[in-house]
Amino acid sequence: MIRARGLVQTFRSRQGRTTSEVRAVDGVDLDVEDGEVVGFLGPNGAGKTTTLRILTTLLRPTAGTATVAGHDVATQAEQVRRSIGYVSQAGGAFSGARAGDEVVDHGMLYGLPRRVVEERGRALFSQLDLEGLWTRTPRTMSGGQKRRLDIVMGIVHEPRLVFLDEPTTGLDPQARANLWEHIRGLRDRRGATVLLTTHYLDEADALSDRIVIIDHGRVVASDTPAALKEQVAGDLVDLEVEDPAQRAEAAARLERLVAQAGAGAGAGPGATPGPSSSGGVVEQDGRHVRARVRRAGRAVPGLLRELDAAGVALASIEVVRPTLDDVFLALTGRSLRDTGGSSPDAAARGSTTSSTTSSTTSSSSTTPGSTTVPQPTPTPSAPTASTSTPTTGALR
Ligand SMILES: Nc1ncnc2c1ncn2[C@@H]1O[C@H](COP(=O)(O)OP(=O)(O)OP(=O)(O)O)[C@@H](O)[C@H]1O
């Protein structure tokens, strides 16, 4: 459904007298199959929106090629646009007409009869909790209501391919859950293909058949959420020794286990990432030693026997399944949570970290709150330019 090769997008931006070039997209290859829901993740400024704008024909790429629904984005923009729905991050600009009229006009632009689009529009209003707002003007709606109206506009013509740029930002937890159901329905009931960007990892995890991670304009990973977690991050094993004098012994044994089983991406942001090297992957802190270990469930029983035989007494052990945030951190060096990736649900629970004091547990939770990985220092958000233009191709 989408095939992109070597996409590049550069922008020239001017700040005072200085002109600089930003390489927003730097050689992106992307394949999305029919009926797939793909989560497109990356830190702020990674190039997600720019890629979506190329694929939706709003930007002509500086270099590279892409076909969307079988049409070339550069030479067949009209056909691409007829095949897709796009809910942009900025949301739609509404004319001042009543919401229902906006929807009907939009559907009719796609060639749908008024009766059909009104029927679909009203059904979507009901499904997305906009009941009673058909005759309201969008400017009198709340932010969340406007966002849901954007989504109605993006899908009312039942496109085969839907691009959703941070569709749930600004929605309350109930509206998010409702939209998730809808996105699943797009695929399950209508066989639609969905490419969505989000900063909410629970959302990406719950909805995506596949996750594509982009950083500095390049795709750095593409796989199912489960495979990424297993291969990239590994499980976090945290041992707490009874006697601090035995910490070094526990660390040495854990390091050996990492060498045998394979590491994930390090115990935390301070540890050295590396798929199999054990150097630097065991972190020591107070009475704790911790490291990432591939398939820890299988490897840890042997470690416990060894520690027992060596007379190392443990106060607690915790095995924490990796989250997508761990994957993200391993690949990009940044936590999505630093960029606002904690979902409203998680924020409401007040849970972004937890301590490692429980006895042996094995959590399969994938919510951001389940990880015990220490948080890195927040990084500043992406630079923005005061004025800018694409270096080739014009905004159409
Ligand atoms: N029109 C523009 N002019 C100049 N620079 C731009 C322009 N659009 C995007 N950029 C820059 O290109 C880079 C990628 O931006 P983009 O919006 O694609 O990132 P993103 O991954 O969608 O980020 P976010 O998660 O913050 O939405 C950033 O450094 C951004 O400042």
Coordinates of C-alpha atoms in Angstrom, one line a residue, residues 68-270:
V68 CA 0.9 5.3 -2.2
A69 CA -2.1 3.0 -3.0
G70 CA -0.3 2.3 -6.3
H71 CA 0.2 5.9 -7.3
D72 CA 3.3 7.9 -7.5
V73 CA 3.3 10.8 -5.0
A74 CA 5.2 13.1 -7.2
T75 CA 3.4 12.5 -10.5
Q76 CA 0.0 11.2 -9.5
A77 CA -0.8 13.4 -6.5
E78 CA -4.5 13.6 -7.4
Q79 CA -5.0 9.8 -7.5
V80 CA -3.1 9.5 -4.2
R81 CA -5.3 12.1 -2.5
R82 CA -8.4 10.3 -3.7
S83 CA -7.2 7.1 -2.1
I84 CA -6.3 8.4 1.3
G85 CA -7.6 10.0 4.4
Y86 CA -5.3 12.3 6.3
V87 CA -5.8 13.6 9.8
S88 CA -3.0 16.1 10.3
Q89 CA -1.3 17.0 13.5
A90 CA -2.5 20.6 13.2
G91 CA -6.1 19.6 12.5
G92 CA -8.4 20.9 9.8
A93 CA -9.2 24.5 9.1
F94 CA -12.9 24.9 9.2
S95 CA -14.8 27.4 7.2
G96 CA -17.2 28.6 9.9
A97 CA -20.0 26.5 8.6
R98 CA -21.8 24.0 10.8
A99 CA -19.9 20.8 11.6
G100 CA -22.3 18.5 9.7
D101 CA -22.2 20.7 6.6
E102 CA -18.4 20.6 6.7
V103 CA -18.5 16.9 6.8
V104 CA -21.1 16.6 4.0
D105 CA -19.1 19.0 1.8
H106 CA -15.9 17.1 2.4
G107 CA -17.6 13.8 1.5
M108 CA -19.2 15.2 -1.6
L109 CA -15.8 16.5 -2.7
Y110 CA -14.8 12.8 -2.9
G111 CA -17.8 12.1 -5.1
L112 CA -20.1 10.7 -2.5
P113 CA -23.9 11.4 -2.8
R114 CA -25.1 13.8 -0.1
R115 CA -27.4 11.1 1.4
V116 CA -24.6 8.6 1.8
V117 CA -22.1 11.0 3.3
E118 CA -24.7 12.4 5.7
E119 CA -25.7 8.9 6.9
R120 CA -22.0 8.0 7.4
G121 CA -21.2 11.3 9.0
R122 CA -24.0 11.0 11.5
A123 CA -23.0 7.5 12.4
L124 CA -19.4 8.6 13.0
F125 CA -20.6 11.5 15.1
S126 CA -22.4 9.0 17.2
Q127 CA -19.5 6.5 17.4
L128 CA -17.0 9.3 18.2
D129 CA -19.2 10.9 20.9
L130 CA -20.1 14.0 18.9
E131 CA -23.8 13.4 19.3
G132 CA -25.8 16.6 19.3
L133 CA -23.0 18.6 17.6
W134 CA -24.0 18.2 14.0
T135 CA -25.3 21.7 13.7
R136 CA -22.7 23.4 15.9
T137 CA -19.9 25.4 14.3
P138 CA -16.5 23.9 15.0
R139 CA -15.1 27.1 16.6
T140 CA -17.5 26.7 19.5
M141 CA -16.3 23.1 20.1
S142 CA -13.8 22.1 22.7
G143 CA -10.3 21.0 21.6
G144 CA -11.2 17.3 22.0
Q145 CA -14.4 17.7 20.1
K146 CA -12.6 19.5 17.3
R147 CA -10.0 16.7 17.2
R148 CA -12.7 14.1 16.9
L149 CA -14.3 16.1 14.1
D150 CA -10.9 16.1 12.3
I151 CA -11.0 12.4 12.5
V152 CA -14.6 12.2 11.1
M153 CA -13.4 14.3 8.2
G154 CA -10.4 12.1 7.7
I155 CA -12.4 8.9 7.4
V156 CA -15.9 9.8 6.3
H157 CA -15.1 9.0 2.6
E158 CA -13.9 5.5 3.8
P159 CA -10.4 5.7 2.3
R160 CA -8.4 2.5 1.9
L161 CA -5.5 4.1 3.5
V162 CA -5.6 6.5 6.5
F163 CA -2.8 8.6 7.8
L164 CA -3.3 9.7 11.4
D165 CA -0.8 12.2 12.8
E166 CA -1.0 12.1 16.6
P167 CA -4.8 11.5 16.4
T168 CA -5.4 11.2 20.1
T169 CA -3.4 14.1 21.4
G170 CA -5.7 16.3 23.5
L171 CA -8.3 13.5 23.9
D172 CA -9.4 12.4 27.4
P173 CA -8.8 8.7 28.2
Q174 CA -12.4 7.7 27.4
A175 CA -12.3 9.4 24.0
R176 CA -8.9 7.8 23.3
A177 CA -10.2 4.3 24.1
N178 CA -13.2 5.0 21.9
L179 CA -10.9 6.1 19.0
W180 CA -8.7 3.0 19.5
E181 CA -11.8 0.9 18.9
H182 CA -12.5 2.8 15.8
I183 CA -9.0 2.5 14.4
R184 CA -9.1 -1.3 15.0
G185 CA -12.5 -1.3 13.3
L186 CA -11.1 0.5 10.2
R187 CA -8.8 -2.4 9.7
D188 CA -10.9 -5.3 11.0
R189 CA -14.2 -4.4 9.4
R190 CA -13.1 -2.4 6.4
G191 CA -9.7 -3.8 5.7
A192 CA -8.2 -0.3 5.7
T193 CA -4.5 0.3 6.1
V194 CA -3.5 2.8 8.8
L195 CA -0.2 4.6 9.3
L196 CA -0.3 6.5 12.6
T197 CA 2.2 8.6 14.5
T198 CA 1.8 8.9 18.3
H199 CA 3.8 9.8 21.3
Y200 CA 1.8 7.4 23.4
L201 CA 3.6 4.1 23.6
D202 CA 0.6 2.3 25.1
E203 CA -1.3 3.4 22.1
A204 CA 1.3 2.3 19.6
D205 CA 1.6 -1.0 21.4
A206 CA -2.1 -1.7 21.6
L207 CA -2.9 -0.7 18.0
S208 CA 0.1 -1.5 15.8
D209 CA 0.7 -4.7 13.9
R210 CA 4.2 -3.2 13.3
I211 CA 6.2 -0.4 14.7
V212 CA 8.6 1.7 12.6
I213 CA 11.0 3.9 14.6
I214 CA 12.5 6.9 12.9
D215 CA 15.3 9.0 14.4
H216 CA 17.2 11.9 12.8
G217 CA 15.3 11.3 9.6
R218 CA 16.2 7.6 9.2
V219 CA 14.3 4.4 10.0
V220 CA 16.2 2.7 12.8
A221 CA 13.8 -0.3 13.4
S222 CA 10.8 -2.0 12.0
D223 CA 9.1 -5.0 13.6
T224 CA 6.2 -6.1 15.6
P225 CA 6.0 -4.6 19.1
A226 CA 6.7 -8.0 20.7
A227 CA 9.8 -8.7 18.6
L228 CA 11.2 -5.2 19.1
K229 CA 10.8 -5.6 22.9
E230 CA 12.4 -9.0 22.9
Q231 CA 15.2 -8.3 20.5
V232 CA 16.1 -4.8 21.3
A233 CA 15.5 -4.2 24.9
G234 CA 15.6 -7.5 26.8
D235 CA 14.2 -8.1 30.3
L236 CA 15.4 -6.1 33.2
V237 CA 16.8 -8.3 36.0
D238 CA 17.2 -6.5 39.3
L239 CA 18.8 -8.3 42.2
E240 CA 18.9 -6.9 45.7
V241 CA 21.5 -8.5 47.9
E242 CA 21.0 -8.8 51.6
D243 CA 24.6 -7.9 52.4
P244 CA 26.2 -5.0 50.4
A245 CA 29.5 -6.8 50.7
Q246 CA 28.1 -9.5 48.3
R247 CA 27.1 -7.0 45.6
A248 CA 30.2 -7.5 43.6
E249 CA 29.8 -11.3 43.6
A250 CA 26.2 -10.9 42.5
A251 CA 27.2 -8.5 39.8
A252 CA 29.9 -10.8 38.4
R253 CA 27.4 -13.7 38.2
L254 CA 24.8 -11.5 36.5
E255 CA 27.4 -10.3 34.1
R256 CA 28.2 -13.9 33.2
L257 CA 24.6 -14.6 32.6
V258 CA 24.3 -11.6 30.3
A259 CA 27.3 -12.9 28.4
Q260 CA 25.6 -16.3 28.0
A261 CA 22.0 -15.3 27.4
G262 CA 22.6 -12.0 25.5
A263 CA 22.0 -8.6 26.8
G264 CA 19.3 -6.1 25.9
A265 CA 20.3 -2.5 25.6
G266 CA 21.8 -1.9 29.0
A267 CA 20.4 -1.6 32.5
G268 CA 19.5 2.0 32.0
P269 CA 20.5 5.1 30.1
G270 CA 23.8 5.2 31.8

